[in-house]
Amino acid sequence: MKLSELKTSGHPKTLFSSFLYFDVSFMIWVILGALGVFITQDFGLSPSQKGMIVAVPILAGSVFRIVLGILTDRFGPKKTAILGMSITTIPLLWGLFAGNTIPELYMIGILLGVAGASFAVALPMASRWYPPHLQGVAMGIAGAGNSGTLIATLFGPRLAENFGWHVTMGLAIIPLLITFIIFMILAKDAPTQPAPQPLANYFKVFAHKDTWFFCLLYSVTFGGFVGLSSFLSMFFVDEYGLSSVQAGDFVTLCVAAGSFFRPVGGFISDKIGGVKVLSFLFIGVAVCMLGVSQLPPLFAITALLFVGMMCLGMGNGAVFQLVPQRFQKEIGMVTGIVGAAGGIGGFFLPNILGTLKEMTGSYSSGFITFSGIALAAIAILIIANFSWRKTWNVKDRAVKI
């Protein structure tokens, strides 16, 4: 496979548009986490409340991903993306002009979930333009839009320090509008867009055990990535006494590893198979999180989180090297379901970290728990692979599992 094939075997403008749409949407989706230190100061939140505030958009995104996944399959990704971006302006305006009570923060977080649901639109839009042997890298490039977290963690605290977190949410509308215009001009639905089906047909994918395997695996890889991305700023402030801007910089460094290595995970999976890649990555996550649980000096824990987030990011790409090859016709719906599972994992992780911190007085137990979850994912992968080798016709489909 040559990367030049991305130009000749697909639609580069749509691939770029998918990435950009997901990138800006992801930035907006995790913005409460990036601004969490400032919000905590305003409301005096407890550790468990901190975890809940940053987790609500992630959980809401899980629900909306299924909805947008169905709309993508029925009406096409371009129309669905335009609708999603339009709705995303609402919580940003709400945060700009109001957001003065905790119930309002929860409502803003719920609506921010629509931005997180962009995953169920961007990835099918990219996937349908490319052949099976390019799925890993194409989905990896589109999925690398989770690098939007970098923008949120790098610039969010700096803007909030100077203008306040309310104004910072309002400023996020600017890149959203720019993306909207670019997307309208460049993005194009693939000619392989399937014909709309009766609504009940989309839910038949729940009957396939492969759907649940993908959900469990992605709840660990993506759930770990987005959960840590949302919570680490407050972790660095609480545990290491960093300023909000310093914490944002350290989180940006860790998130960069997960974001930029996602396409690498997909690329390597195209070569040797997603299962082999995931096997090594889950071990890497377990080891790194066990090291983090010891709460070593700042330099050491940053290195461990960097490698751990890199493994999680590559794992995201590896999972979605497999998904479109098993569910090509239902890719929108399945992407929504699997993405929702990832979001649910991302919802639980900040709550686990925050709640266990409140119960034990230390973050160690939370990271030990996450290390155990990564080891459990290896067992799930072994079971899933045994099933796939019996049911997938690898030779005819020319895929690597």
XYZ file of C-alpha atoms in Angstrom:
401
model
C 0.000 0.000 0.000
C 1.224 3.474 -0.889
C -0.078 6.610 0.777
C -0.342 8.154 -2.702
C -3.291 5.792 -3.236
C -5.311 8.001 -0.902
C -5.401 10.537 -3.736
C -6.183 8.143 -6.553
C -8.486 5.709 -4.766
C -10.730 8.122 -2.910
C -11.641 11.768 -2.410
C -8.917 13.753 -0.551
C -11.076 16.870 -0.132
C -13.730 14.879 1.667
C -11.102 13.121 3.765
C -9.714 16.518 4.808
C -13.220 17.859 5.467
C -14.040 14.845 7.621
C -10.881 15.376 9.636
C -11.501 19.110 10.060
C -15.139 18.655 11.058
C -14.228 16.026 13.628
C -11.232 18.054 14.844
C -13.171 21.225 15.642
C -16.127 19.281 16.997
C -13.849 17.289 19.286
C -12.292 20.520 20.526
C -15.738 21.787 21.489
C -16.794 18.439 22.954
C -13.998 18.416 25.566
C -13.970 22.152 26.244
C -15.486 21.776 29.728
C -12.552 19.548 30.670
C -10.054 22.105 29.367
C -11.809 24.826 31.358
C -12.477 22.572 34.349
C -10.009 24.298 36.676
C -11.724 27.666 36.162
C -15.204 26.172 36.467
C -14.135 24.407 39.678
C -12.935 27.707 41.111
C -16.263 29.379 40.332
C -18.441 26.603 41.755
C -16.192 25.004 44.393
C -16.667 21.480 43.049
C -15.683 18.316 44.942
C -13.498 15.663 43.194
C -16.556 13.570 42.295
C -18.383 16.642 40.954
C -15.342 17.501 38.841
C -15.455 14.059 37.323
C -19.174 14.346 36.616
C -18.993 17.800 34.999
C -16.385 16.716 32.447
C -18.041 13.306 31.965
C -21.546 14.532 31.089
C -20.616 15.715 27.537
C -18.914 12.360 26.950
C -21.982 10.375 28.001
C -24.313 12.634 26.003
C -22.055 12.189 22.990
C -22.561 8.434 23.297
C -26.319 8.804 22.966
C -26.137 11.315 20.130
C -23.631 9.161 18.221
C -26.288 6.515 17.703
C -28.768 9.152 16.536
C -26.311 10.779 14.131
C -25.159 7.346 12.964
C -28.701 6.514 11.874
C -29.109 9.915 10.200
C -25.801 9.378 8.377
C -26.999 6.076 6.918
C -30.435 7.422 6.021
C -29.717 10.944 4.768
C -25.977 11.024 4.124
C -23.081 12.338 6.216
C -22.949 15.825 4.694
C -26.502 16.779 5.652
C -26.037 15.207 9.067
C -22.787 17.096 9.690
C -24.404 20.417 8.762
C -27.209 19.705 11.243
C -24.707 18.732 13.942
C -22.605 21.870 13.559
C -25.721 24.046 13.632
C -26.907 22.534 16.923
C -23.403 22.794 18.432
C -23.634 26.596 18.413
C -26.386 26.423 21.070
C -24.307 25.251 24.080
C -21.483 27.612 23.128
C -23.862 30.585 23.149
C -25.417 29.305 26.370
C -21.987 29.141 27.981
C -21.159 32.633 26.713
C -24.266 34.401 27.979
C -25.308 32.248 30.965
C -24.077 29.003 32.541
C -24.164 30.398 36.057
C -25.559 27.355 37.893
C -24.541 23.705 38.097
C -27.806 22.502 36.447
C -27.023 24.848 33.541
C -23.547 23.328 33.275
C -25.091 19.883 33.007
C -27.446 21.061 30.264
C -24.583 22.700 28.393
C -22.636 19.460 28.741
C -25.519 17.431 27.340
C -25.779 19.661 24.262
C -22.006 19.557 23.789
C -22.537 15.841 23.249
C -23.772 16.650 19.728
C -20.247 17.805 18.900
C -18.871 14.522 20.214
C -21.328 12.660 18.002
C -19.496 14.022 14.942
C -17.450 10.817 15.135
C -20.436 8.860 13.779
C -20.543 11.157 10.752
C -16.917 11.938 9.947
C -15.635 8.364 9.908
C -18.362 6.879 7.651
C -17.967 9.855 5.309
C -14.264 9.055 4.924
C -14.670 5.278 4.944
C -17.121 5.064 2.051
C -14.660 6.730 -0.326
C -11.886 4.160 0.181
C -11.310 0.446 -0.609
C -10.740 -2.200 2.100
C -6.928 -2.105 1.992
C -6.961 1.646 2.767
C -9.567 1.560 5.533
C -7.093 1.625 8.400
C -5.180 4.685 7.257
C -8.250 6.565 5.934
C -10.204 5.994 9.133
C -7.081 6.845 11.102
C -6.691 10.189 9.349
C -10.344 11.110 9.805
C -10.260 9.850 13.390
C -7.141 11.900 14.107
C -9.599 14.737 14.455
C -9.514 13.863 18.131
C -6.462 16.139 18.033
C -9.033 18.866 18.616
C -8.338 18.123 22.255
C -4.931 19.739 21.727
C -6.545 22.993 20.712
C -8.827 22.926 23.737
C -6.133 22.129 26.295
C -3.494 24.414 24.783
C -5.545 27.538 24.137
C -8.572 27.096 26.409
C -6.803 27.768 29.741
C -4.829 30.683 28.283
C -7.942 32.362 26.914
C -9.898 31.668 30.099
C -7.121 33.159 32.234
C -7.378 36.420 30.301
C -11.051 36.591 29.340
C -12.870 34.120 31.582
C -14.278 30.718 30.702
C -17.620 32.125 29.523
C -15.980 34.236 26.801
C -13.726 31.332 25.857
C -16.763 29.204 25.064
C -18.111 31.982 22.887
C -14.820 32.283 21.016
C -15.073 28.600 20.067
C -17.867 29.558 17.683
C -15.311 31.214 15.361
C -13.452 28.043 14.306
C -16.785 26.232 14.142
C -18.133 28.723 11.601
C -14.939 28.552 9.535
C -15.179 24.763 9.482
C -18.843 24.965 8.502
C -17.995 27.034 5.429
C -15.061 24.835 4.371
C -17.149 21.697 4.855
C -19.987 23.070 2.742
C -17.565 23.761 -0.119
C -15.286 20.702 -0.072
C -17.157 17.745 1.427
C -19.019 15.329 -0.817
C -21.019 12.204 -0.063
C -19.587 9.028 -1.596
C -21.378 7.373 -4.517
C -21.469 4.196 -2.413
C -23.901 5.807 0.050
C -26.434 3.006 0.692
C -30.131 3.490 0.089
C -32.166 4.341 3.198
C -33.577 1.328 5.036
C -36.521 0.945 7.382
C -35.549 2.295 10.783
C -35.837 -1.129 12.432
C -33.160 -2.543 10.116
C -30.470 -0.319 11.597
C -30.905 -1.874 15.004
C -30.343 -5.392 13.711
C -26.596 -4.876 14.141
C -27.178 -5.224 17.886
C -27.879 -8.908 17.245
C -24.302 -9.482 16.015
C -21.840 -10.416 18.735
C -19.094 -8.699 16.726
C -20.831 -5.401 17.439
C -20.441 -6.016 21.165
C -16.820 -7.103 20.812
C -15.990 -3.847 19.035
C -17.936 -1.882 21.664
C -16.008 -3.426 24.545
C -12.626 -2.897 22.904
C -13.363 0.692 21.908
C -14.750 1.537 25.330
C -11.226 0.915 26.629
C -9.167 2.568 23.851
C -11.278 5.612 23.065
C -12.884 5.746 26.499
C -9.425 5.835 28.035
C -8.235 8.509 25.634
C -11.148 10.917 25.974
C -11.630 10.230 29.685
C -8.007 11.059 30.483
C -8.044 14.033 28.099
C -10.951 15.529 30.020
C -9.667 14.821 33.521
C -5.883 15.216 33.435
C -5.871 19.019 33.737
C -7.531 18.816 37.136
C -5.318 15.842 38.075
C -2.133 17.810 37.393
C -3.406 20.797 39.366
C -4.558 18.705 42.341
C -1.645 16.274 42.527
C 1.337 18.326 41.320
C 0.273 21.878 42.135
C 0.582 23.168 38.568
C -1.172 26.307 37.388
C -4.124 25.850 35.058
C -2.040 26.913 32.031
C 0.862 24.638 32.981
C -1.532 21.740 33.468
C -3.053 22.424 30.053
C 0.390 22.295 28.465
C 1.211 18.944 30.048
C -2.159 17.528 29.006
C -1.603 18.830 25.466
C 1.670 16.924 25.294
C 0.010 13.688 26.396
C -3.006 14.140 24.145
C -0.747 14.810 21.143
C 0.607 11.283 21.443
C -2.855 9.742 21.281
C -4.076 12.005 18.492
C -1.173 11.864 16.068
C -0.514 8.153 16.517
C -4.081 7.120 15.718
C -3.375 6.993 11.947
C -0.193 5.054 12.723
C -2.279 2.444 14.506
C -4.541 2.155 11.494
C -1.616 2.046 9.071
C 0.188 -0.736 10.947
C -3.083 -2.642 11.317
C -3.543 -2.549 7.539
C -0.146 -4.240 7.314
C -0.226 -6.885 10.050
C -3.814 -6.926 11.329
C -5.695 -5.016 14.000
C -5.784 -7.892 16.476
C -1.998 -8.204 16.663
C -1.609 -4.467 17.100
C -4.257 -4.279 19.827
C -2.656 -7.141 21.750
C 0.582 -5.221 22.205
C -1.173 -1.915 22.844
C -3.386 -3.157 25.679
C -0.313 -4.528 27.423
C 1.352 -1.138 26.990
C -1.657 0.667 28.471
C -1.788 -1.681 31.471
C 1.906 -1.228 32.241
C 1.806 2.562 31.847
C -1.286 3.030 34.013
C 0.231 0.827 36.709
C 3.283 3.091 36.629
C 1.086 6.201 36.806
C -0.675 4.769 39.868
C 2.595 5.086 41.783
C 2.362 8.868 41.325
C 6.042 9.312 40.434
C 7.730 12.713 39.904
C 6.228 15.013 37.287
C 8.708 14.156 34.524
C 8.216 10.409 34.976
C 4.429 10.518 35.133
C 4.291 12.715 32.048
C 6.406 10.176 30.161
C 4.160 7.324 31.305
C 0.986 9.187 30.354
C 2.515 10.122 26.984
C 3.241 6.482 26.135
C -0.068 5.310 27.581
C -2.045 7.856 25.546
C -0.039 6.910 22.453
C -1.081 3.276 22.941
C -4.716 4.294 23.408
C -4.644 6.460 20.284
C -3.090 3.717 18.165
C -5.673 1.339 19.623
C -8.458 3.584 18.335
C -7.010 3.318 14.838
C -6.596 -0.463 15.158
C -10.210 -1.021 16.217
C -11.483 0.983 13.272
C -9.265 -0.902 10.865
C -11.506 -3.850 11.717
C -14.969 -2.267 12.006
C -15.606 -1.156 8.379
C -14.440 -4.503 7.032
C -17.048 -6.331 9.085
C -19.890 -3.807 8.703
C -19.400 -1.914 5.426
C -23.099 -1.437 4.611
C -24.043 -0.468 8.150
C -20.909 1.579 8.825
C -22.796 4.708 9.923
C -24.938 2.917 12.478
C -22.130 0.655 13.712
C -19.734 3.592 13.989
C -22.356 5.354 16.067
C -22.836 2.340 18.336
C -19.134 1.592 18.768
C -18.392 5.285 19.198
C -21.138 5.452 21.816
C -19.473 2.605 23.689
C -16.213 4.558 23.579
C -17.994 7.560 24.995
C -19.519 5.482 27.792
C -16.032 4.293 28.694
C -14.929 7.927 28.670
C -17.837 8.807 30.964
C -16.941 6.205 33.575
C -13.185 6.835 33.702
C -13.286 10.433 35.071
C -15.954 9.344 37.535
C -13.830 6.391 38.662
C -10.802 8.623 39.127
C -12.744 11.347 40.921
C -14.837 9.040 43.121
C -11.917 6.834 44.186
C -9.875 9.956 44.931
C -12.683 11.178 47.184
C -13.006 7.756 48.874
C -9.311 6.939 49.344
C -7.665 10.346 49.292
C -5.387 9.264 46.412
C -5.566 8.914 42.638
C -3.540 5.673 42.790
C -6.517 3.329 43.106
C -8.210 4.878 40.072
C -5.222 4.284 37.817
C -4.730 0.756 39.168
C -8.341 0.072 38.255
C -7.776 1.343 34.717
C -4.696 -0.877 34.418
C -6.846 -3.871 35.338
C -9.434 -2.875 32.750
C -6.751 -2.846 30.047
C -5.732 -6.394 31.035
C -9.375 -7.481 30.867
C -9.524 -6.059 27.336
C -6.786 -8.495 26.289
C -8.979 -11.401 27.397
C -11.903 -9.979 25.440
C -9.674 -9.601 22.372
C -8.573 -13.247 22.561
C -12.193 -14.416 22.717
C -13.204 -12.095 19.877
C -10.323 -13.186 17.655
C -11.221 -16.847 18.138
C -14.728 -16.044 16.895
C -13.525 -13.900 13.988
C -11.191 -16.574 12.660
C -14.110 -18.957 12.420
C -16.587 -16.556 10.833
C -14.637 -14.027 8.723
C -13.728 -15.142 5.218
C -10.279 -13.509 5.278
C -9.157 -14.755 1.875
C -12.183 -13.520 -0.040
C -12.328 -10.195 1.789
C -8.601 -9.572 1.446
C -8.369 -8.224 4.983
C -6.063 -8.746 7.912
C -7.532 -9.285 11.351
